[in-house]
CSV table of N, CA, C and O in Angstrom, one decimal:
chain,number,residue,atom,x,y,z
A,1,MET,N,-38.7,12.9,99.9
A,1,MET,CA,-39.2,11.5,100.1
A,1,MET,C,-39.0,11.5,98.4
A,1,MET,O,-39.3,11.5,97.7
A,2,LYS,N,-39.5,9.8,98.5
A,2,LYS,CA,-39.2,9.3,97.2
A,2,LYS,C,-39.9,8.3,97.3
A,2,LYS,O,-40.3,7.1,98.1
A,3,HIS,N,-40.5,7.9,96.4
A,3,HIS,CA,-41.4,6.5,95.8
A,3,HIS,C,-40.7,6.2,94.3
A,3,HIS,O,-40.4,7.1,93.4
A,4,VAL,N,-41.0,4.3,94.2
A,4,VAL,CA,-40.1,4.2,92.9
A,4,VAL,C,-41.5,3.4,92.5
A,4,VAL,O,-41.8,2.5,93.5
A,5,GLU,N,-41.1,3.0,91.2
A,5,GLU,CA,-42.6,2.2,90.7
A,5,GLU,C,-41.4,1.6,89.7
A,5,GLU,O,-40.7,1.7,88.8
A,6,VAL,N,-41.3,-0.2,89.7
A,6,VAL,CA,-40.8,-1.1,88.8
A,6,VAL,C,-41.7,-0.9,87.1
A,6,VAL,O,-42.9,-1.5,87.5
A,7,VAL,N,-41.5,-0.5,86.4
A,7,VAL,CA,-42.9,-0.9,85.6
A,7,VAL,C,-42.0,-1.8,84.5
A,7,VAL,O,-40.8,-1.4,83.4
A,8,GLU,N,-42.8,-3.0,83.5
A,8,GLU,CA,-42.7,-3.5,83.4
A,8,GLU,C,-43.4,-3.6,81.8
A,8,GLU,O,-42.4,-4.1,80.7
A,9,LYS,N,-43.8,-3.0,81.6
A,9,LYS,CA,-44.7,-3.0,80.0
A,9,LYS,C,-44.8,-1.2,79.8
A,9,LYS,O,-45.2,-0.5,80.0
A,10,GLY,N,-43.7,-1.3,78.4
A,10,GLY,CA,-44.1,-0.1,77.8
A,10,GLY,C,-45.5,1.3,78.3
A,10,GLY,O,-45.4,1.7,78.3
A,11,ALA,N,-46.7,0.5,77.8
A,11,ALA,CA,-48.0,1.2,78.0
A,11,ALA,C,-47.6,1.7,79.3
A,11,ALA,O,-48.6,2.7,79.7
A,12,ASN,N,-47.3,1.0,80.5
A,12,ASN,CA,-48.1,1.7,82.0
A,12,ASN,C,-46.8,2.7,82.2
A,12,ASN,O,-47.0,3.3,83.4
A,13,ILE,N,-46.0,3.0,81.2
A,13,ILE,CA,-45.0,3.8,81.9
A,13,ILE,C,-45.4,4.9,82.1
A,13,ILE,O,-45.1,5.6,83.4
A,14,LYS,N,-46.2,6.2,80.8
A,14,LYS,CA,-47.2,7.0,81.2
A,14,LYS,C,-47.8,6.9,82.5
A,14,LYS,O,-47.9,7.7,82.9
A,15,GLU,N,-48.6,5.9,82.5
A,15,GLU,CA,-50.0,5.4,83.6
A,15,GLU,C,-48.7,6.0,84.9
A,15,GLU,O,-49.5,6.4,85.7
A,16,ALA,N,-47.7,5.2,85.0
A,16,ALA,CA,-47.3,5.1,86.4
A,16,ALA,C,-46.5,6.8,87.0
A,16,ALA,O,-46.7,7.2,87.6
A,17,ALA,N,-46.5,7.8,85.8
A,17,ALA,CA,-46.1,8.7,85.5
A,17,ALA,C,-47.3,10.2,86.0
A,17,ALA,O,-46.9,10.5,87.0
A,18,ASN,N,-48.2,9.7,85.8
A,18,ASN,CA,-49.3,10.1,85.4
A,18,ASN,C,-50.2,9.9,87.0
A,18,ASN,O,-50.7,11.1,88.0
A,19,GLN,N,-49.8,8.6,88.0
A,19,GLN,CA,-49.8,8.6,89.1
A,19,GLN,C,-49.3,9.3,90.2
A,19,GLN,O,-49.8,9.4,91.1
A,20,PHE,N,-48.4,9.0,90.3
A,20,PHE,CA,-47.8,10.3,90.4
A,20,PHE,C,-48.3,12.2,90.8
A,20,PHE,O,-47.9,12.3,91.9
A,21,ALA,N,-48.3,11.7,89.3
A,21,ALA,CA,-49.1,13.3,89.4
A,21,ALA,C,-50.4,13.2,90.4
A,21,ALA,O,-50.3,14.5,90.9
A,22,ASP,N,-51.1,12.5,90.4
A,22,ASP,CA,-52.3,12.8,90.9
A,22,ASP,C,-52.1,12.1,92.6
A,22,ASP,O,-52.6,12.9,92.9
A,23,LYS,N,-51.2,11.9,93.1
A,23,LYS,CA,-50.4,11.6,94.8
A,23,LYS,C,-50.3,13.2,94.7
A,23,LYS,O,-49.4,13.2,95.7
A,24,GLY,N,-49.6,13.6,93.7
A,24,GLY,CA,-49.4,15.1,94.3
A,24,GLY,C,-47.6,15.4,93.9
A,24,GLY,O,-47.9,17.0,94.1
A,25,PHE,N,-47.2,15.0,93.3
A,25,PHE,CA,-46.0,15.4,92.9
A,25,PHE,C,-46.0,16.5,91.2
A,25,PHE,O,-47.1,16.1,90.4
A,26,GLU,N,-45.0,17.1,91.4
A,26,GLU,CA,-44.6,17.7,90.3
A,26,GLU,C,-44.2,17.5,89.0
A,26,GLU,O,-43.7,16.2,89.5
A,27,LYS,N,-44.1,17.3,88.0
A,27,LYS,CA,-43.7,17.0,86.5
A,27,LYS,C,-42.2,16.8,86.5
A,27,LYS,O,-41.7,15.7,86.4
A,28,ASP,N,-41.9,17.6,87.1
A,28,ASP,CA,-39.9,18.1,87.5
A,28,ASP,C,-39.7,16.7,88.5
A,28,ASP,O,-38.7,17.0,88.6
A,29,GLU,N,-40.4,16.5,89.3
A,29,GLU,CA,-40.0,16.1,90.4
A,29,GLU,C,-40.5,14.4,89.9
A,29,GLU,O,-39.9,13.6,91.4
A,30,VAL,N,-40.8,14.0,88.7
A,30,VAL,CA,-40.9,13.1,88.4
A,30,VAL,C,-39.7,12.4,87.2
A,30,VAL,O,-39.6,13.4,85.8
A,31,TYR,N,-38.8,11.1,87.1
A,31,TYR,CA,-37.7,10.4,86.8
A,31,TYR,C,-38.5,9.6,85.5
A,31,TYR,O,-38.5,8.3,86.9
A,32,VAL,N,-37.6,9.3,84.8
A,32,VAL,CA,-37.9,7.7,84.0
A,32,VAL,C,-36.2,7.0,84.0
A,32,VAL,O,-35.6,8.0,83.1
A,33,PHE,N,-35.9,5.8,83.8
A,33,PHE,CA,-34.8,5.7,84.0
A,33,PHE,C,-35.0,3.9,82.5
A,33,PHE,O,-36.1,3.5,83.3
A,34,THR,N,-34.2,3.1,82.1
A,34,THR,CA,-34.3,3.0,81.1
A,34,THR,C,-32.6,2.3,81.4
A,34,THR,O,-31.8,3.3,81.3
A,35,TYR,N,-32.9,1.0,80.2
A,35,TYR,CA,-31.4,0.9,80.8
A,35,TYR,C,-30.6,1.4,79.5
A,35,TYR,O,-29.6,2.0,79.6
A,36,ASP,N,-30.9,1.7,78.4
A,36,ASP,CA,-31.1,1.9,77.3
A,36,ASP,C,-31.0,4.0,77.4
A,36,ASP,O,-31.9,4.0,77.6
A,37,LYS,N,-30.2,4.3,76.7
A,37,LYS,CA,-30.1,5.8,77.1
A,37,LYS,C,-30.7,7.0,76.3
A,37,LYS,O,-31.3,7.5,76.5
A,38,GLU,N,-31.2,6.1,75.1
A,38,GLU,CA,-31.6,7.0,73.7
A,38,GLU,C,-33.2,6.8,74.8
A,38,GLU,O,-34.3,7.8,74.3
A,39,ASN,N,-33.5,5.5,75.0
A,39,ASN,CA,-34.9,5.0,74.6
A,39,ASN,C,-35.2,5.8,76.3
A,39,ASN,O,-36.6,6.1,76.7
A,40,SER,N,-34.3,6.1,77.6
A,40,SER,CA,-34.8,7.2,78.3
A,40,SER,C,-35.1,8.3,78.0
A,40,SER,O,-36.0,9.0,78.4
A,41,LYS,N,-34.4,9.2,77.0
A,41,LYS,CA,-34.5,10.6,76.6
A,41,LYS,C,-35.9,10.3,76.0
A,41,LYS,O,-36.7,11.5,76.1
A,42,ASN,N,-36.2,9.1,74.9
A,42,ASN,CA,-37.3,10.0,74.2
A,42,ASN,C,-38.1,9.3,75.7
A,42,ASN,O,-39.5,10.6,75.2
A,43,LEU,N,-38.5,8.8,76.7
A,43,LEU,CA,-39.3,8.1,77.2
A,43,LEU,C,-39.6,10.0,78.0
A,43,LEU,O,-40.6,10.0,78.4
A,44,THR,N,-38.7,10.1,78.7
A,44,THR,CA,-38.6,11.3,79.3
A,44,THR,C,-39.2,12.4,79.0
A,44,THR,O,-40.4,13.6,79.3
A,45,GLU,N,-39.1,12.4,77.6
A,45,GLU,CA,-39.9,13.7,76.5
A,45,GLU,C,-41.3,13.4,76.3
A,45,GLU,O,-42.5,13.9,76.2
A,46,VAL,N,-41.5,12.2,75.9
A,46,VAL,CA,-43.0,11.7,75.8
A,46,VAL,C,-43.9,11.6,77.7
A,46,VAL,O,-45.0,12.1,77.4
A,47,THR,N,-43.5,11.4,78.0
A,47,THR,CA,-43.8,11.0,78.9
A,47,THR,C,-43.8,12.9,80.1
A,47,THR,O,-44.4,13.1,81.5
A,48,ASP,N,-43.4,13.8,79.8
A,48,ASP,CA,-43.0,14.9,79.8
A,48,ASP,C,-42.6,14.8,81.3
A,48,ASP,O,-42.8,15.8,82.8
A,49,THR,N,-41.9,14.4,81.3
A,49,THR,CA,-40.9,14.2,83.4
A,49,THR,C,-39.7,14.9,83.1
A,49,THR,O,-39.6,15.7,82.0
A,50,ASN,N,-38.8,15.0,84.0
A,50,ASN,CA,-37.9,15.5,84.4
A,50,ASN,C,-36.5,14.3,83.7
A,50,ASN,O,-36.8,13.7,84.3
A,51,ILE,N,-35.3,15.4,83.6
A,51,ILE,CA,-34.1,14.4,83.5
A,51,ILE,C,-33.0,15.0,84.8
A,51,ILE,O,-33.6,16.3,85.6
A,52,ILE,N,-31.8,14.4,84.9
A,52,ILE,CA,-31.1,14.5,86.3
A,52,ILE,C,-30.5,15.8,85.4
A,52,ILE,O,-29.5,15.5,84.9
A,53,ARG,N,-30.4,17.1,86.2
A,53,ARG,CA,-29.3,17.6,85.5
A,53,ARG,C,-27.7,18.2,86.8
A,53,ARG,O,-27.9,17.4,87.3
A,54,LEU,N,-27.1,18.7,86.2
A,54,LEU,CA,-25.8,18.6,87.2
A,54,LEU,C,-26.0,19.1,88.1
A,54,LEU,O,-25.2,18.6,88.6
A,55,SER,N,-27.0,20.7,88.6
A,55,SER,CA,-27.1,20.4,89.8
A,55,SER,C,-27.9,19.8,91.1
A,55,SER,O,-27.2,19.7,92.2
A,56,GLU,N,-28.3,19.0,90.0
A,56,GLU,CA,-28.9,17.2,90.7
A,56,GLU,C,-27.9,16.3,91.2
A,56,GLU,O,-27.7,15.6,92.2
A,57,GLU,N,-26.9,16.3,90.3
A,57,GLU,CA,-26.2,15.4,90.3
A,57,GLU,C,-24.2,15.2,90.8
A,57,GLU,O,-24.0,14.4,91.5
A,58,GLY,N,-24.3,17.0,90.6
A,58,GLY,CA,-23.2,17.2,91.2
A,58,GLY,C,-22.1,17.2,90.4
A,58,GLY,O,-21.7,16.6,89.3
A,59,PRO,N,-21.3,18.5,90.1
A,59,PRO,CA,-19.6,18.5,89.0
A,59,PRO,C,-19.2,17.6,89.4
A,59,PRO,O,-19.4,17.0,88.0
A,60,LEU,N,-19.1,17.0,89.8
A,60,LEU,CA,-18.2,16.0,89.5
A,60,LEU,C,-18.2,14.1,89.4
A,60,LEU,O,-18.1,13.9,88.7
A,61,HIS,N,-19.7,14.0,89.9
A,61,HIS,CA,-20.4,12.9,89.6
A,61,HIS,C,-20.6,13.4,87.6
A,61,HIS,O,-20.4,12.3,87.2
A,62,SER,N,-21.2,14.8,87.4
A,62,SER,CA,-21.4,14.8,85.9
A,62,SER,C,-20.5,14.6,85.2
A,62,SER,O,-20.3,14.3,84.0
A,63,ALA,N,-19.3,15.1,85.6
A,63,ALA,CA,-18.1,15.6,84.5
A,63,ALA,C,-17.3,13.9,84.2
A,63,ALA,O,-17.2,13.3,83.6
A,64,ALA,N,-17.3,13.0,85.7
A,64,ALA,CA,-17.3,11.5,85.8
A,64,ALA,C,-17.6,10.8,85.2
A,64,ALA,O,-17.1,9.6,84.5
A,65,SER,N,-18.7,10.8,85.1
A,65,SER,CA,-20.0,10.4,84.3
A,65,SER,C,-19.8,9.5,82.6
A,65,SER,O,-19.7,8.8,81.8
A,66,LEU,N,-18.6,10.6,82.5
A,66,LEU,CA,-18.0,10.2,80.7
A,66,LEU,C,-17.2,9.3,80.7
A,66,LEU,O,-17.1,8.8,79.6
A,67,PHE,N,-17.2,8.7,81.9
A,67,PHE,CA,-15.9,7.8,81.9
A,67,PHE,C,-16.1,6.7,82.6
A,67,PHE,O,-16.2,5.3,82.6
A,68,LEU,N,-18.7,6.7,83.3
A,68,LEU,CA,-18.1,5.5,83.6
A,68,LEU,C,-19.2,4.5,82.8
A,68,LEU,O,-19.6,4.6,81.9
A,69,THR,N,-19.4,2.9,83.2
A,69,THR,CA,-20.0,2.0,82.3
A,69,THR,C,-21.9,3.2,82.3
A,69,THR,O,-22.6,3.9,83.4
A,70,ARG,N,-23.0,2.5,81.3
A,70,ARG,CA,-24.0,2.5,81.8
A,70,ARG,C,-24.6,2.2,82.8
A,70,ARG,O,-25.4,2.8,84.4
A,71,GLU,N,-23.8,1.3,83.7
A,71,GLU,CA,-24.6,0.9,85.1
A,71,GLU,C,-23.9,2.1,85.8
A,71,GLU,O,-25.1,2.3,86.7
A,72,ASP,N,-22.3,2.2,85.9
A,72,ASP,CA,-22.9,2.9,86.8
A,72,ASP,C,-23.5,4.3,86.8
A,72,ASP,O,-23.4,5.7,87.8
A,73,GLU,N,-23.1,5.2,85.4
A,73,GLU,CA,-24.4,5.9,85.3
A,73,GLU,C,-25.2,6.4,85.9
A,73,GLU,O,-26.2,6.6,86.7
A,74,LEU,N,-26.0,4.9,85.9
A,74,LEU,CA,-27.4,4.6,86.6
A,74,LEU,C,-27.9,4.5,87.9
A,74,LEU,O,-28.2,4.9,88.7
A,75,ARG,N,-27.1,4.1,88.4
A,75,ARG,CA,-26.5,4.5,90.0
A,75,ARG,C,-26.3,5.6,90.2
A,75,ARG,O,-26.6,5.8,91.5
A,76,THR,N,-25.2,6.2,89.5
A,76,THR,CA,-24.8,7.4,90.1
A,76,THR,C,-26.3,8.2,90.6
A,76,THR,O,-26.3,9.0,91.2
A,77,LYS,N,-26.9,8.5,89.2
A,77,LYS,CA,-28.0,9.2,88.5
A,77,LYS,C,-29.1,8.7,90.1
A,77,LYS,O,-29.8,10.0,90.3
A,78,MET,N,-29.1,7.6,89.9
A,78,MET,CA,-30.5,7.0,91.1
A,78,MET,C,-30.0,7.6,92.4
A,78,MET,O,-30.7,7.7,93.5
A,79,ALA,N,-28.7,7.5,92.7
A,79,ALA,CA,-27.9,8.2,93.8
A,79,ALA,C,-28.2,9.2,94.2
A,79,ALA,O,-28.7,10.5,95.7
A,80,SER,N,-28.4,10.5,92.9
A,80,SER,CA,-28.5,11.5,93.6
A,80,SER,C,-29.7,12.1,93.9
A,80,SER,O,-30.0,13.0,94.2
A,81,LEU,N,-30.9,10.8,93.4
A,81,LEU,CA,-32.2,11.5,93.9
A,81,LEU,C,-32.8,10.8,94.9
A,81,LEU,O,-33.4,10.8,95.7
A,82,GLY,N,-31.4,10.2,95.6
A,82,GLY,CA,-32.1,10.0,97.5
A,82,GLY,C,-32.3,7.8,97.9
A,82,GLY,O,-32.1,7.9,99.3
A,83,LEU,N,-31.3,7.3,96.5
A,83,LEU,CA,-31.7,6.5,96.9
A,83,LEU,C,-30.2,5.1,97.4
A,83,LEU,O,-29.1,6.1,97.0
A,84,SER,N,-30.4,4.9,98.2
A,84,SER,CA,-29.3,3.7,98.8
A,84,SER,C,-28.6,3.4,98.1
A,84,SER,O,-29.4,2.8,96.3
A,85,LYS,N,-27.6,2.7,97.9
A,85,LYS,CA,-26.6,1.6,97.1
A,85,LYS,C,-27.6,0.2,96.8
A,85,LYS,O,-27.5,0.3,96.1
A,86,ASP,N,-28.2,-0.6,97.8
A,86,ASP,CA,-28.7,-1.5,97.8
A,86,ASP,C,-30.1,-0.9,96.9
A,86,ASP,O,-30.3,-2.0,95.9
A,87,GLU,N,-30.7,0.1,97.1
A,87,GLU,CA,-31.6,0.5,96.2
A,87,GLU,C,-31.5,0.5,94.7
A,87,GLU,O,-32.0,-0.1,93.7
A,88,THR,N,-30.1,1.3,94.6
A,88,THR,CA,-29.9,1.5,93.5
A,88,THR,C,-28.9,0.2,92.6
A,88,THR,O,-29.8,0.0,91.4
A,89,LYS,N,-28.6,-0.7,93.2
A,89,LYS,CA,-28.2,-2.6,93.1
A,89,LYS,C,-29.8,-2.9,92.3
A,89,LYS,O,-30.0,-3.8,91.2
A,90,LYS,N,-30.3,-3.1,93.5
A,90,LYS,CA,-31.8,-3.9,93.0
A,90,LYS,C,-32.7,-2.6,92.2
A,90,LYS,O,-32.5,-3.9,91.1
A,91,TYR,N,-32.5,-1.8,90.9
A,91,TYR,CA,-33.2,-1.2,90.2
A,91,TYR,C,-32.2,-1.4,88.8
A,91,TYR,O,-33.1,-1.5,87.8
A,92,GLU,N,-31.0,-1.6,89.7
A,92,GLU,CA,-29.9,-1.5,88.7
A,92,GLU,C,-30.9,-3.2,87.6
A,92,GLU,O,-30.1,-3.1,86.2
A,93,GLU,N,-30.7,-3.5,88.3
A,93,GLU,CA,-31.5,-5.3,87.8
A,93,GLU,C,-32.3,-5.2,87.4
A,93,GLU,O,-32.6,-6.3,86.2
A,94,GLU,N,-33.1,-4.4,87.4
A,94,GLU,CA,-35.1,-4.7,86.8
A,94,GLU,C,-34.5,-3.8,85.7
A,94,GLU,O,-34.9,-4.6,84.5
A,95,LEU,N,-33.5,-2.5,85.6
A,95,LEU,CA,-33.6,-2.3,84.1
A,95,LEU,C,-32.4,-2.9,83.0
A,95,LEU,O,-33.4,-3.4,82.0
A,96,LYS,N,-31.7,-4.1,83.9
A,96,LYS,CA,-30.7,-4.7,82.7
A,96,LYS,C,-32.2,-5.9,82.5
A,96,LYS,O,-32.2,-6.5,81.8
A,97,LYS,N,-33.5,-6.5,83.0
A,97,LYS,CA,-34.0,-7.3,83.1
A,97,LYS,C,-34.9,-6.7,81.6
A,97,LYS,O,-35.8,-7.6,80.9
A,98,GLY,N,-35.3,-5.5,81.3
A,98,GLY,CA,-35.9,-4.6,80.7
A,98,GLY,C,-37.0,-4.0,80.9
A,98,GLY,O,-37.7,-3.3,80.4
A,99,SER,N,-36.9,-4.0,82.6
A,99,SER,CA,-38.2,-3.3,82.9
A,99,SER,C,-37.7,-1.3,83.1
A,99,SER,O,-36.6,-1.1,82.9
A,100,THR,N,-38.8,-1.0,83.7
A,100,THR,CA,-38.2,0.5,83.4
A,100,THR,C,-39.2,1.3,84.7
A,100,THR,O,-39.3,0.6,85.3
A,101,ILE,N,-38.2,2.2,85.5
A,101,ILE,CA,-37.5,2.8,87.0
A,101,ILE,C,-38.1,4.3,86.5
A,101,ILE,O,-37.8,4.8,86.5
A,102,VAL,N,-39.7,4.5,87.1
A,102,VAL,CA,-40.1,5.7,87.8
A,102,VAL,C,-40.2,5.9,89.0
A,102,VAL,O,-40.5,5.3,90.1
A,103,VAL,N,-39.4,7.6,88.7
A,103,VAL,CA,-38.6,7.8,90.5
A,103,VAL,C,-39.6,9.0,90.6
A,103,VAL,O,-39.2,9.9,89.5
A,104,ALA,N,-39.9,9.1,91.8
A,104,ALA,CA,-41.1,10.5,91.9
A,104,ALA,C,-40.0,10.7,93.5
A,104,ALA,O,-40.0,10.4,94.0
A,105,ALA,N,-38.9,11.9,93.7
A,105,ALA,CA,-38.4,12.6,94.3
A,105,ALA,C,-38.7,14.2,94.3
A,105,ALA,O,-38.6,15.3,93.6
A,106,THR,N,-39.3,14.5,95.7
A,106,THR,CA,-39.0,15.0,96.4
A,106,THR,C,-38.3,15.8,97.4
A,106,THR,O,-37.9,14.8,98.0
A,107,GLY,N,-38.2,16.5,98.2
A,107,GLY,CA,-37.4,17.5,99.4
A,107,GLY,C,-36.5,17.1,99.4
A,107,GLY,O,-35.5,16.9,98.4
A,108,GLU,N,-35.6,16.4,101.0
A,108,GLU,CA,-34.1,16.2,101.5
A,108,GLU,C,-34.0,14.7,100.7
A,108,GLU,O,-34.3,14.0,100.9
A,109,ARG,N,-32.0,15.1,100.1
A,109,ARG,CA,-32.5,13.7,99.5
A,109,ARG,C,-32.0,12.2,99.9
A,109,ARG,O,-32.1,11.7,99.9
A,110,LYS,N,-32.1,13.2,101.3
A,110,LYS,CA,-31.7,11.9,102.7
A,110,LYS,C,-33.0,11.5,102.7
A,110,LYS,O,-33.0,10.0,103.5
A,111,ASP,N,-34.1,12.0,102.8
A,111,ASP,CA,-35.0,11.4,102.7
A,111,ASP,C,-36.1,10.0,102.0
A,111,ASP,O,-36.0,10.4,101.2
A,112,VAL,N,-35.5,8.9,102.7
A,112,VAL,CA,-36.0,8.0,100.7
A,112,VAL,C,-37.4,7.3,101.3
A,112,VAL,O,-37.2,6.2,103.0
A,113,GLU,N,-38.5,7.1,101.0
A,113,GLU,CA,-38.9,6.4,101.0
A,113,GLU,C,-39.1,5.3,99.1
A,113,GLU,O,-39.9,6.5,98.5
A,114,ALA,N,-38.8,4.0,99.2
A,114,ALA,CA,-38.7,3.7,98.2
A,114,ALA,C,-40.1,2.2,98.0
A,114,ALA,O,-39.8,1.5,99.4
A,115,ARG,N,-40.7,2.7,97.3
A,115,ARG,CA,-41.3,1.3,97.1
A,115,ARG,C,-41.9,0.4,95.3
A,115,ARG,O,-41.7,1.4,94.4
A,116,ALA,N,-41.1,-0.5,95.4
A,116,ALA,CA,-41.3,-1.5,94.3
A,116,ALA,C,-42.6,-2.4,93.7
A,116,ALA,O,-43.0,-2.7,94.3
A,117,LYS,N,-43.2,-2.0,92.6
A,117,LYS,CA,-44.5,-2.6,92.4
A,117,LYS,C,-44.4,-2.9,90.7
A,117,LYS,O,-44.2,-2.0,89.8
A,118,VAL,N,-44.3,-3.8,90.5
A,118,VAL,CA,-44.9,-4.7,89.2
A,118,VAL,C,-46.0,-4.2,88.9
A,118,VAL,O,-47.0,-4.8,89.5
A,119,VAL,N,-45.7,-3.3,87.5
A,119,VAL,CA,-47.2,-3.0,86.8
A,119,VAL,C,-47.6,-3.8,86.1
A,119,VAL,O,-46.8,-4.0,84.9
């Protein structure tokens, strides 16, 4: 199962991650995405959430990411969590606007339930 939150204000990112924990998601099932790569890394540390690992992204995608644009990299990582092509494009546009995407992902990657909410 997947849940997605679109967060517009930085202060609400940790709150969104904590809400997923309150709903029963483990910290390693929650991922934070921003358009800026360094900001994504920093927020992942601050919120104590997970990063996409090689085993989740797949070795071919991981190797190819060295040559991808940031947009392609974000779409690939979100798709590895089970989001559809349309969903990844939608959330990519939110990221370009400066929003942060918080994704909680569990179970089979095929089962996707995405819910966008502006916080």
